[in-house]
Every structure is written in structure tokens, then in C-alpha cells.
Short mmCIF file of C-alpha atoms in Angstrom, two decimals:
data_model
loop_
_atom_site.label_atom_id
_atom_site.label_comp_id
_atom_site.label_asym_id
_atom_site.label_seq_id
_atom_site.Cartn_x
_atom_site.Cartn_y
_atom_site.Cartn_z
CA UNK A 730 110.34 122.58 76.91
CA UNK A 731 110.33 121.24 80.61
CA UNK A 732 106.34 121.17 80.49
CA UNK A 733 106.55 119.12 77.42
CA UNK A 734 108.93 116.68 78.99
CA UNK A 735 106.86 116.56 82.12
CA UNK A 736 103.74 115.71 80.01
CA UNK A 737 105.60 113.06 78.05
CA UNK A 738 106.84 111.48 81.32
CA UNK A 739 103.34 111.39 82.98
CA UNK A 740 101.94 109.83 79.73
CA UNK A 741 104.70 107.34 79.88
CA UNK A 742 103.83 106.39 83.52
CA UNK A 743 100.14 106.23 82.56
CA UNK A 744 100.86 103.89 79.72
CA UNK A 745 103.11 101.57 81.72
CA UNK A 746 100.30 101.58 84.44
CA UNK A 747 97.63 100.75 81.93
CA UNK A 748 99.72 97.82 80.35
CA UNK A 749 100.37 96.41 83.91
CA UNK A 750 96.83 96.48 84.69
CA UNK A 751 95.97 94.63 81.42
CA UNK A 752 98.44 91.84 82.20
CA UNK A 753 97.83 91.32 85.92
CA UNK A 754 94.85 89.00 85.34
CA UNK A 755 96.91 86.91 82.92
CA UNK A 756 99.77 86.65 85.19
CA UNK A 757 97.30 85.81 88.06
CA UNK A 758 95.81 83.16 86.06
CA UNK A 759 99.02 81.40 85.30
CA UNK A 760 99.92 81.71 89.01
CA UNK A 761 96.66 80.36 89.95
CA UNK A 762 97.00 77.32 87.77
CA UNK A 763 100.46 76.54 88.97
CA UNK A 764 99.28 76.89 92.67
CA UNK A 765 96.18 74.73 91.93
CA UNK A 766 98.73 71.83 91.15
CA UNK A 767 101.62 72.45 93.51
CA UNK A 768 100.03 73.22 96.71
CA UNK A 769 98.02 69.85 97.08
CA UNK A 770 101.02 67.85 95.95
CA UNK A 771 103.26 69.57 98.58
CA UNK A 772 100.61 69.02 101.22
CA UNK A 773 100.34 65.12 100.25
CA UNK A 774 104.18 64.75 100.48
CA UNK A 775 104.33 66.22 103.86
CA UNK A 776 101.23 64.19 105.06
CA UNK A 777 102.84 60.98 103.92
CA UNK A 778 106.07 61.63 105.97
CA UNK A 779 105.48 61.00 109.61
CA UNK A 780 108.89 62.03 110.66
CA UNK A 781 108.60 65.53 109.23
CA UNK A 782 105.05 65.98 110.63
CA UNK A 783 106.24 65.17 114.21
CA UNK A 784 109.29 67.58 113.69
CA UNK A 785 107.13 70.26 112.31
CA UNK A 786 104.84 69.93 115.28
CA UNK A 787 107.96 70.19 117.67
CA UNK A 788 109.14 73.12 115.67
CA UNK A 789 105.84 74.95 116.17
CA UNK A 790 105.84 73.98 119.90
CA UNK A 791 109.34 75.41 120.22
CA UNK A 792 108.37 78.71 118.75
CA UNK A 793 105.37 79.01 120.71
CA UNK A 794 107.18 78.26 123.97
CA UNK A 795 109.83 80.82 123.05
CA UNK A 796 106.93 83.31 122.37
CA UNK A 797 105.35 82.50 125.75
CA UNK A 798 108.82 83.18 127.46
CA UNK A 799 109.14 86.51 125.66
CA UNK A 800 105.50 87.40 126.29
CA UNK A 801 105.18 88.65 122.62
CA UNK A 802 105.31 87.51 119.08
CA UNK A 803 109.01 87.00 117.86
CA UNK A 804 110.52 87.15 114.48
CA UNK A 805 111.29 83.36 114.43
CA UNK A 806 110.88 81.05 111.63
CA UNK A 807 111.46 77.32 111.32
CA UNK A 808 112.08 74.57 108.84
CA UNK A 809 111.15 70.88 109.60
CA UNK A 810 113.06 67.91 108.33
CA UNK A 811 113.24 64.23 108.69
CA UNK A 812 115.80 64.19 111.58
CA UNK A 813 114.92 67.49 113.21
CA UNK A 814 114.28 71.09 112.70
CA UNK A 815 115.87 74.56 112.23
CA UNK A 816 114.84 77.47 114.39
CA UNK A 817 115.97 80.71 112.70
CA UNK A 818 115.82 84.15 114.60
CA UNK A 819 116.77 83.11 118.13
CA UNK A 820 120.12 84.23 119.61
CA UNK A 821 120.68 81.97 122.60
CA UNK A 822 120.96 78.15 121.66
CA UNK A 823 120.38 77.14 125.22
CA UNK A 824 117.27 79.13 125.30
CA UNK A 825 116.07 77.26 122.14
CA UNK A 826 117.02 73.84 123.52
CA UNK A 827 115.12 74.74 126.74
CA UNK A 828 112.13 75.69 124.67
CA UNK A 829 112.29 72.60 122.43
CA UNK A 830 112.59 70.30 125.49
CA UNK A 831 109.38 72.13 127.21
CA UNK A 832 107.65 72.11 123.88
CA UNK A 833 108.20 68.24 123.56
CA UNK A 834 107.13 67.74 127.19
CA UNK A 835 103.76 69.51 126.67
CA UNK A 836 103.17 67.83 123.36
CA UNK A 837 103.56 64.44 125.09
CA UNK A 838 101.08 65.73 127.78
CA UNK A 839 98.59 66.11 124.61
CA UNK A 840 98.73 69.88 124.67
CA UNK A 841 98.42 69.63 120.85
CA UNK A 842 97.44 73.18 120.21
CA UNK A 843 101.06 73.91 120.44
CA UNK A 844 101.78 72.02 117.26
CA UNK A 845 99.76 74.67 115.34
CA UNK A 846 101.20 78.21 114.58
CA UNK A 847 99.36 81.01 112.78
CA UNK A 848 102.37 82.18 110.84
CA UNK A 849 103.36 78.87 109.36
CA UNK A 850 103.96 78.51 105.72
CA UNK A 851 101.25 75.86 105.37
CA UNK A 852 98.64 78.55 106.28
CA UNK A 853 100.25 80.83 103.68
CA UNK A 854 99.99 78.08 101.06
CA UNK A 855 96.42 77.35 101.84
CA UNK A 856 95.49 81.08 101.52
CA UNK A 857 97.19 81.13 97.99
CA UNK A 858 95.61 77.93 97.03
CA UNK A 859 92.09 79.27 98.17
CA UNK A 860 92.64 82.50 96.29
CA UNK A 861 93.52 80.58 93.19
CA UNK A 862 90.56 78.39 93.51
CA UNK A 863 88.04 81.38 94.01
CA UNK A 864 89.66 83.33 91.14
CA UNK A 865 89.39 80.44 88.60
CA UNK A 866 85.67 79.82 89.68
CA UNK A 867 85.18 83.60 88.82
CA UNK A 868 86.88 83.19 85.57
CA UNK A 869 84.90 80.13 84.53
CA UNK A 870 81.52 81.70 85.59
CA UNK A 871 82.04 85.08 84.00
CA UNK A 872 84.31 83.86 81.01
CA UNK A 873 86.58 86.96 81.29
CA UNK A 874 89.61 88.30 83.30
CA UNK A 875 88.82 91.04 85.88
CA UNK A 876 90.87 92.87 88.57
CA UNK A 877 87.70 92.85 90.63
CA UNK A 878 87.89 89.03 90.75
CA UNK A 879 91.40 89.11 91.82
CA UNK A 880 90.66 91.61 94.58
CA UNK A 881 87.53 89.51 95.84
CA UNK A 882 89.57 86.20 95.79
CA UNK A 883 92.47 87.86 97.83
CA UNK A 884 90.06 89.28 100.36
CA UNK A 885 88.09 85.87 100.87
CA UNK A 886 91.55 84.03 101.01
CA UNK A 887 92.91 86.33 103.72
CA UNK A 888 89.84 85.98 105.73
CA UNK A 889 89.38 82.13 105.47
CA UNK A 890 92.99 81.14 104.83
CA UNK A 891 94.33 81.37 108.44
CA UNK A 892 91.43 78.98 109.82
CA UNK A 893 91.84 76.52 106.81
CA UNK A 894 95.58 76.66 107.23
CA UNK A 895 95.30 75.73 110.98
CA UNK A 896 92.96 72.81 110.09
CA UNK A 897 95.51 71.64 107.37
CA UNK A 898 98.37 71.87 109.86
CA UNK A 899 96.34 69.89 112.52
CA UNK A 900 95.34 66.93 110.11
CA UNK A 901 97.91 66.98 107.38
CA UNK A 902 101.19 68.68 108.02
CA UNK A 903 101.82 68.15 111.73
CA UNK A 904 101.60 65.13 114.12
CA UNK A 905 101.05 65.28 117.92
CA UNK A 906 102.12 61.62 118.15
CA UNK A 907 105.49 62.37 119.65
CA UNK A 908 105.81 59.73 122.45
CA UNK A 909 108.81 58.13 121.02
CA UNK A 910 110.52 61.36 119.93
CA UNK A 911 113.61 62.65 121.92
CA UNK A 912 115.87 65.63 121.42
CA UNK A 913 119.36 64.38 120.89
CA UNK A 914 121.33 67.62 120.16
CA UNK A 915 121.73 71.16 118.77
CA UNK A 916 124.02 72.66 116.18
CA UNK A 917 124.23 75.91 114.31
CA UNK A 918 123.87 74.95 110.68
CA UNK A 919 121.75 75.06 107.63
CA UNK A 920 120.23 71.97 106.17
CA UNK A 921 118.06 71.68 103.17
CA UNK A 922 116.14 68.81 101.92
CA UNK A 923 113.48 67.97 99.28
CA UNK A 924 111.49 70.76 97.61
CA UNK A 925 108.18 70.08 99.42
CA UNK A 926 109.70 71.82 102.78
CA UNK A 927 109.07 75.18 100.83
CA UNK A 928 105.79 74.99 102.58
CA UNK A 929 107.56 74.85 106.03
CA UNK A 930 109.28 78.21 105.59
CA UNK A 931 112.60 78.26 103.68
CA UNK A 932 115.39 79.56 105.91
CA UNK A 933 119.04 80.19 105.08
CA UNK A 934 120.40 79.51 108.58
CA UNK A 935 119.63 78.84 112.26
CA UNK A 936 120.04 76.34 115.01
CA UNK A 937 119.26 72.95 113.84
CA UNK A 938 117.59 70.70 116.66
CA UNK A 939 118.23 67.08 115.98
CA UNK A 940 115.61 64.57 116.89
CA UNK A 941 115.41 60.91 117.12
CA UNK A 942 112.56 58.34 117.41
CA UNK A 943 113.45 55.98 120.22
CA UNK A 944 111.12 53.16 120.50
CA UNK A 945 110.09 52.64 124.14
CA UNK A 946 109.96 49.13 125.82
CA UNK A 947 106.35 48.81 127.17
CA UNK A 948 105.26 46.33 129.78
#
């Protein structure tokens, strides 16, 4: 009796596994089509908003400076908004402000590499977009769904995604033009804005660094 039950249990697991494998390509196809539409639109929305691009650059610079202080990668995340950005994962608000001011100073000295961060949500979105494009190309070329196509698409996306993601950050989702940007305060709160900020890593809480664009009087 126990042996029969065990066999039925194994058959049920095998059946579930086979059904799952059958539907994975269909689900990935739907996901790819959605990604193909949403990611470019999100990138465009951010690219058109200079304030978010500047704060996105300063958010990355702040995290990069904090990681320099620590001498290692830290479990930090950020969310750029029109009037500032959130840093989540840091415990000391004084240290966050210090890092933000240092990051801003370095950006003003044209150390624009600090505006790029390898763990940015932009890079993740670009990798997903690349996987979707490659998979759909395979689908159009072969005319049928394939688990192998999904695996190949994901492998290529994981290899090329970080590089393309950094290029996208550099030219579309961050801006090193922070000459007129100033830090005006910090507060422990969560602020949410438009849906396109999903690309910039949705975080439930953290220190909000408020910024303001102050026009300089030039001789």
C-alpha cells in the first residue's frame, strides 16, 4: 500500500513537472512581449526627466562613496525622484549625508563614472529586455517554442546585459550635469512617485536626501 502511494506520488510530481515545462515557453513569450513594450517606455520617461536623471546620478555616486568608505559592496538600494532620492540599507543618516555631499562634489569635478552603478535597476531591465528580444528572434526564426531558446536568451542577456545597462545609465537614465544641484536636507521617510521609477529600484523605506537645483549667477 505504501509502495503504491509512493509511486502515485512520484507520478504526480512527474506530471506536474512535465506540464510546467510545457507552459514555461508560453509564459516566457507573454513576459517577453510585455517587456518589449514596457522597458523602452520606462527608459524614455526617465530620459526625458532631467531632474530624475541628475538625482539618479547622485544616488549612484552616494552608494559608490559609501562602498568606498566600507571597502566592500554593501546591501544598499536607491530610488531617484524629482526632488531627491532615497538610500535604503544604511544605518547612519550622518554618514549618508556625508557620502552624498562627497558624491556631489566628485560629480561636479566630472568624475562621472560614479554616476554608474552595476546593480542599478536599469541594468536589470536592460538584461530582461535583451533576453526578450533574443527569445522572440529565436521564436520567429524557428517557428516554435523551445526551452533551449529561453536558456540561450538568458545566458546571452546575463553576459551582455551589464555592459548595455551601464551604457543605458550613462546616456539615458543618469546625468552628470549637476553643477547647479545642491543637497538641502535629509529625512527618514518613504516617497513614491510615478510608475516609471520601478526601473530605479522600488524601496519601501530609507533616508530621503532632498536636493534642489539652484541657478548660479555667473559673471
